[in-house]
Tab-separated table of C-alpha atoms in Angstrom:
chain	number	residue	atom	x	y	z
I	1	UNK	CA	-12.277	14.757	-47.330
I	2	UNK	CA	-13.689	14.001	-43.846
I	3	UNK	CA	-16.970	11.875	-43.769
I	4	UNK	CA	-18.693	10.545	-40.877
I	5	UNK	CA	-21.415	7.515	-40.607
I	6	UNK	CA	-24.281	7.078	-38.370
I	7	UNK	CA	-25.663	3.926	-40.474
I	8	UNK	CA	-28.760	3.456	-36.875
I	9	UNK	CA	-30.990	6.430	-38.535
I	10	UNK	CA	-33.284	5.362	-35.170
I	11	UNK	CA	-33.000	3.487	-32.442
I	12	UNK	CA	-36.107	2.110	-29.858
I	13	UNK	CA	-35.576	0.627	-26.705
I	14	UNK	CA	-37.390	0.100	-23.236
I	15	UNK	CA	-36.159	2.064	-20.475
I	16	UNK	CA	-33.114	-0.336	-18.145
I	17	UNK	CA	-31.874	-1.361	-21.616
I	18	UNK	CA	-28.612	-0.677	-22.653
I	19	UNK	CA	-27.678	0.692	-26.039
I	20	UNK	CA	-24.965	1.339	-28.233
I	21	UNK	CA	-24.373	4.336	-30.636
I	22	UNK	CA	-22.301	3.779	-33.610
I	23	UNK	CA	-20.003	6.031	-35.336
I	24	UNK	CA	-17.326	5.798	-38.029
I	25	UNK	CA	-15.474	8.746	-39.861
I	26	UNK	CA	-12.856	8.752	-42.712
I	27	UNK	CA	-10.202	10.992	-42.402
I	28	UNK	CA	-6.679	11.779	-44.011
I	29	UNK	CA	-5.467	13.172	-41.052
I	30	UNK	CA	-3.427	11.883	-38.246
I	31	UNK	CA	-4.406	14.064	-35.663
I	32	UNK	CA	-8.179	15.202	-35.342
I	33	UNK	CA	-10.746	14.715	-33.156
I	34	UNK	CA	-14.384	13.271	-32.319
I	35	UNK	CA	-17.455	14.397	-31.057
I	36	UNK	CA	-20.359	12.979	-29.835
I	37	UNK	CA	-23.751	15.656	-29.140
I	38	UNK	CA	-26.688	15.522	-27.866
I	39	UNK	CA	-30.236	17.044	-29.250
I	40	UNK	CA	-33.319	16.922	-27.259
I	41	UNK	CA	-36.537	17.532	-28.334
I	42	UNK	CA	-36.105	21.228	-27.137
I	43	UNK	CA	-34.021	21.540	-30.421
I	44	UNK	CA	-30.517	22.959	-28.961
I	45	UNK	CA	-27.346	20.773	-29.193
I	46	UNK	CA	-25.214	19.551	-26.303
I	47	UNK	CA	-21.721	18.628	-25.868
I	48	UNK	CA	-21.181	15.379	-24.368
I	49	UNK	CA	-18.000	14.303	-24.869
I	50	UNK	CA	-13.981	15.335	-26.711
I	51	UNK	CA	-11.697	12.801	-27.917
I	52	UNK	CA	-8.811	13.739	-29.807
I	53	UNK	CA	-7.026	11.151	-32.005
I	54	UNK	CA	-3.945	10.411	-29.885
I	55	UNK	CA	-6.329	9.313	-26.852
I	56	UNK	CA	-7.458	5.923	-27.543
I	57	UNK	CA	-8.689	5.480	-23.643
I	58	UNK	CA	-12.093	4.587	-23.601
I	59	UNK	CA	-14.003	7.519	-21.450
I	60	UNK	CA	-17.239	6.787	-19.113
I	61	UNK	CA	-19.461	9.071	-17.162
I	62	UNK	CA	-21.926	8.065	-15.441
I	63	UNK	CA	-24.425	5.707	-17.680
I	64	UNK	CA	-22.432	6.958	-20.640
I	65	UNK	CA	-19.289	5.367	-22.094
I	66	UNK	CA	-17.373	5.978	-25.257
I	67	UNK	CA	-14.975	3.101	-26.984
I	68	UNK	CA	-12.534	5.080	-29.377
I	69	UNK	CA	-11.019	2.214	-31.774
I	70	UNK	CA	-8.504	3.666	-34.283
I	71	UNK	CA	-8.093	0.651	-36.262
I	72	UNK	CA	-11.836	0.361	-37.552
I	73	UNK	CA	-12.202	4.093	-37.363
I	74	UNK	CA	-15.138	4.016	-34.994
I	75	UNK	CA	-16.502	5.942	-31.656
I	76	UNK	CA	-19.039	4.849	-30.682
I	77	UNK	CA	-21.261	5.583	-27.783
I	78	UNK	CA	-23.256	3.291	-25.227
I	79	UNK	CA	-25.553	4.482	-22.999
I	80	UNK	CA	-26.372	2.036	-20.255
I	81	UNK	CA	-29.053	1.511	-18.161
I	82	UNK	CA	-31.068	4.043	-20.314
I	83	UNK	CA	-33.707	5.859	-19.442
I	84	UNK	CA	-36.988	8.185	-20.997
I	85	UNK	CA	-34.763	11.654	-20.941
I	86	UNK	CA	-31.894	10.017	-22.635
I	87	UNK	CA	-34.100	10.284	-25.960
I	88	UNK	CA	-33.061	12.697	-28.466
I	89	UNK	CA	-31.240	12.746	-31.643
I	90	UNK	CA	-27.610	11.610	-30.748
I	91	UNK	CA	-25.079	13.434	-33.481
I	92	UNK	CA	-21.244	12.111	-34.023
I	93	UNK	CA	-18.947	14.957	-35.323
I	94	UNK	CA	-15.142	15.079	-36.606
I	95	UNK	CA	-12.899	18.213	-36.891
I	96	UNK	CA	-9.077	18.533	-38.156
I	97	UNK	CA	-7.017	19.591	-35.373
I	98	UNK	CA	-5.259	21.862	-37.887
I	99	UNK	CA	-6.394	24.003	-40.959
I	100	UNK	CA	-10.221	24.078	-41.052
I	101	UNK	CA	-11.563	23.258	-38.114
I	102	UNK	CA	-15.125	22.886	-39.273
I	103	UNK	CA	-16.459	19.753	-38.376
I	104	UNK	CA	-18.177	17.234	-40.266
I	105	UNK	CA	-21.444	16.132	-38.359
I	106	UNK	CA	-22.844	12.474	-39.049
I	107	UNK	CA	-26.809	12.487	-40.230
I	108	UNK	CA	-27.707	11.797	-36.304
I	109	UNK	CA	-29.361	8.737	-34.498
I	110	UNK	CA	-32.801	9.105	-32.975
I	111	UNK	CA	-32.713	7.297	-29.957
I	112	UNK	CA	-36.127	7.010	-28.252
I	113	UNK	CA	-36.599	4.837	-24.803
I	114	UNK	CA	-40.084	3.587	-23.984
I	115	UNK	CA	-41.058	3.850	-20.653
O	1	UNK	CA	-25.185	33.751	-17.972
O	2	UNK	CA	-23.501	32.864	-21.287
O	3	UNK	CA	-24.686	31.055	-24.101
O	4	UNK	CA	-26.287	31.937	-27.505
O	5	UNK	CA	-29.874	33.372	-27.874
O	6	UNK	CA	-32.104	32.553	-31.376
O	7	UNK	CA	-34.977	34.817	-32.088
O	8	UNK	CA	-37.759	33.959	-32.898
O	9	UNK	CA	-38.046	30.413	-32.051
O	10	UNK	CA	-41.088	30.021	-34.614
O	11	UNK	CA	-41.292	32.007	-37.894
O	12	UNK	CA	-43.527	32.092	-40.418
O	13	UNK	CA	-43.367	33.915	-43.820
O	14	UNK	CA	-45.153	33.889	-46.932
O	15	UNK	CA	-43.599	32.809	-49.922
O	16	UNK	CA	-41.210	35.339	-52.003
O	17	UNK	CA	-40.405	36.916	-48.662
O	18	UNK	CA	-37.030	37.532	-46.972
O	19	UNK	CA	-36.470	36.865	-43.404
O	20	UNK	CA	-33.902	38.188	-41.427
O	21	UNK	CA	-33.242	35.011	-38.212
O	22	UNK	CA	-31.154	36.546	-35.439
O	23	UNK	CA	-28.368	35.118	-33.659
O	24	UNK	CA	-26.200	36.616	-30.504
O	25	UNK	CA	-23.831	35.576	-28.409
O	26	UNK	CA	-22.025	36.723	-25.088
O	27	UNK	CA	-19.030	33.927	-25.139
O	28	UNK	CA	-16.579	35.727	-26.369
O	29	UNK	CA	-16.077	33.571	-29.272
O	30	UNK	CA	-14.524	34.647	-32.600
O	31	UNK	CA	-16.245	32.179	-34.803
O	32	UNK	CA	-19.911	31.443	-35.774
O	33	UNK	CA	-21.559	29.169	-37.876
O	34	UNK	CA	-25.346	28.959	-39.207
O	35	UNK	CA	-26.487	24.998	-39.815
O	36	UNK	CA	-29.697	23.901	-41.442
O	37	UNK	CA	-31.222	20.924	-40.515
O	38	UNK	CA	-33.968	18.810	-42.341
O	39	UNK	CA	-35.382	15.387	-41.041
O	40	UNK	CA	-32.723	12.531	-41.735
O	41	UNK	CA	-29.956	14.803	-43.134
O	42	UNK	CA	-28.009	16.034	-39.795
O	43	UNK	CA	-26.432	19.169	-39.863
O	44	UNK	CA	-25.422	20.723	-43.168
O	45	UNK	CA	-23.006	24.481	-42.970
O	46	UNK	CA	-24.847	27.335	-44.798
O	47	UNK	CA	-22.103	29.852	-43.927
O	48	UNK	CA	-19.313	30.567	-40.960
O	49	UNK	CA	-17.272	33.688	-40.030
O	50	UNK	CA	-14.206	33.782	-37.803
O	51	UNK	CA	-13.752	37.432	-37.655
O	52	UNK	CA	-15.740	40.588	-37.645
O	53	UNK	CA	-16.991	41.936	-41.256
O	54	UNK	CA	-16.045	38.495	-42.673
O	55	UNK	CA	-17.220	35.396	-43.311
O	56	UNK	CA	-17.222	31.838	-45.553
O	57	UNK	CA	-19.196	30.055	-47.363
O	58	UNK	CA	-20.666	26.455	-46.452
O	59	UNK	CA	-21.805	23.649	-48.459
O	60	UNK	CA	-25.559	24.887	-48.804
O	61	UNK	CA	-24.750	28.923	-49.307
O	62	UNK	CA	-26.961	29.591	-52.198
O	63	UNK	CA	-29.836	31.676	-51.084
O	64	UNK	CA	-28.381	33.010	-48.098
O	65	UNK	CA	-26.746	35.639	-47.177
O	66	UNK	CA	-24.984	36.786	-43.870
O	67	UNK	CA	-23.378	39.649	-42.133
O	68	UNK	CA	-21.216	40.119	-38.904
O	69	UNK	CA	-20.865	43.735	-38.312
O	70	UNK	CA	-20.352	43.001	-34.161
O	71	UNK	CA	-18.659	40.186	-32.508
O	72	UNK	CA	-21.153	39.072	-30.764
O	73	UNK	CA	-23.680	38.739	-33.825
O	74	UNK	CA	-24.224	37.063	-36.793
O	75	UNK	CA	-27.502	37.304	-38.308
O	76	UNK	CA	-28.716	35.005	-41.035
O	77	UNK	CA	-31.124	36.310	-44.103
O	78	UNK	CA	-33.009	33.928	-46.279
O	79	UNK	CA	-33.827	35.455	-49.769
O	80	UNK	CA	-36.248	34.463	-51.748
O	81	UNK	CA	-33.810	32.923	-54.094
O	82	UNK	CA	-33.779	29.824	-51.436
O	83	UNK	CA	-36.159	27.700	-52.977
O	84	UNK	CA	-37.145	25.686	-49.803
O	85	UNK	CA	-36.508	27.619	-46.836
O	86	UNK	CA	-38.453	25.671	-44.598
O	87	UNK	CA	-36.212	24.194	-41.733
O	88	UNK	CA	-35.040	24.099	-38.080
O	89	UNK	CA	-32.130	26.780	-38.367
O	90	UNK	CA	-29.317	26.255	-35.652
O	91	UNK	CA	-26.704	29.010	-34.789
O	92	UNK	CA	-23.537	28.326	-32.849
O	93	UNK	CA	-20.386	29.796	-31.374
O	94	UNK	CA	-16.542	28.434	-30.752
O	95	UNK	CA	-13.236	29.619	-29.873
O	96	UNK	CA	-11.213	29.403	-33.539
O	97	UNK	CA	-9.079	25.928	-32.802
O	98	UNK	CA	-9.123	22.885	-33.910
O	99	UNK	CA	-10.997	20.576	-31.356
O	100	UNK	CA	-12.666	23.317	-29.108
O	101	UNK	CA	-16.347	22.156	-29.421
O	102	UNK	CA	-19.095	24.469	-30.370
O	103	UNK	CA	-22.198	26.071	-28.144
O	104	UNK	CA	-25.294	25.996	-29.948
O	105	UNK	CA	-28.413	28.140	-29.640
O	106	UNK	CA	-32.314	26.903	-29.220
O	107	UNK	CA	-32.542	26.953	-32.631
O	108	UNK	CA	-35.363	28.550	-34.921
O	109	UNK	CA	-37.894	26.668	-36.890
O	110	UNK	CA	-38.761	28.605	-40.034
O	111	UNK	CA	-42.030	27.902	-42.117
O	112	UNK	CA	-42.903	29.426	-45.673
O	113	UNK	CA	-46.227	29.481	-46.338
């Protein structure tokens, strides 16, 4: 069974901080891959960011970077320099790359940034 | 432009009552899925279809029922066998794949009274 963690339930910080997202997920499979989304306040989800499980390069755009580490299971994201619209409600999310494809969404991090 | 419209964003029903939350879509995408999220508990599957007239259960199915008569719909109903319906339902759309992501809709936020 696929399971994924978001142990940060929420997350403060001032606005220039940076701050890091965590994310493990259990998995039998050997390939699959990893989400990460983003939920404003407005209530709909947005992709960010792909990474399927043969693609260990870590990924950055922008203020946003993602480190994809097989060996402790974890993608995790880091936002730097953040700032007031980066808060939302940041969800990690793991799908089998064969069979059901239905992913398994972590509970979510609430990141808010102070101004 | 495409994407996935949820109507209405706020509902409110009385207790006992079913309510019929709407979901369409204009991405050409075979599969849909209905979520239901409370405070603290991300996003839990109530049910999914990949193909017209039919669909699969998710883990929270009980007191919910769907149907997908047209590709581009998939409205959710929820009976008055739920016993607590209130929540922020989200809809969403994907191509049928393993690791195509999904597009989500606005969401609607559904109170019983």
């Amino acid at each position: 069974a696929q399971k994924v963690t978001q142990a940060q339930t929420e997350i403060s910080v001032v606005e220039k901080e940076d701050v890091t997202l965590d994310c493990v997920y259990e998995t039998r499979d050997t390939t699959y891959y990893l989400f990460w989304y983003k939920q404003p306040p407005s209530g709909e989800l947005v992709f960010l960011i792909r990474r399927n499980s043969f693609d260990e390069q870590n990924e950055i755009s922008g203020r946003y970077s993602w480190n994809f580490q097989k060996s402790t299971s974890s993608f995790n994201f880091t936002i730097t320099a953040s700032q007031v619209v980066d808060s939302a409600v940041y969800f990690c999310a793991l799908s089998e790359a064969e069979g059901s494809y239905i992913p398994t969404f972590g509970r979510g991090t609430s990141l808010i940034v102070h101004p | 432009d495409g994407g996935i419209t949820q109507s209405p964003k706020y509902l409110f029903r009385k207790e006992g009552q079913n309510v019929t939350l709407s979901c369409e879509q204009n991405l050409n995408h075979d599969a849909m899925y209905w979520y239901r999220q409370d405070p603290g508990q991300g996003l839990r599957l109530i049910y999914y279809s990949q193909i017209v007239n039919d669909f699969q259960k998710g883990d929270i199915a009980e007191g919910y029922s769907v149907s997908r008569e047209k590709k581009e719909s998939f409205p959710l109903t929820v009976t008055s066998a739920q016993k607590n319906p209130t929540a922020f339902y989200l809809c969403a759309s994907s191509i049928i794949q393993g690791g195509n992501e999904q597009f989500f809709g606005p969401g609607t936020r559904l109170t019983v009274l």
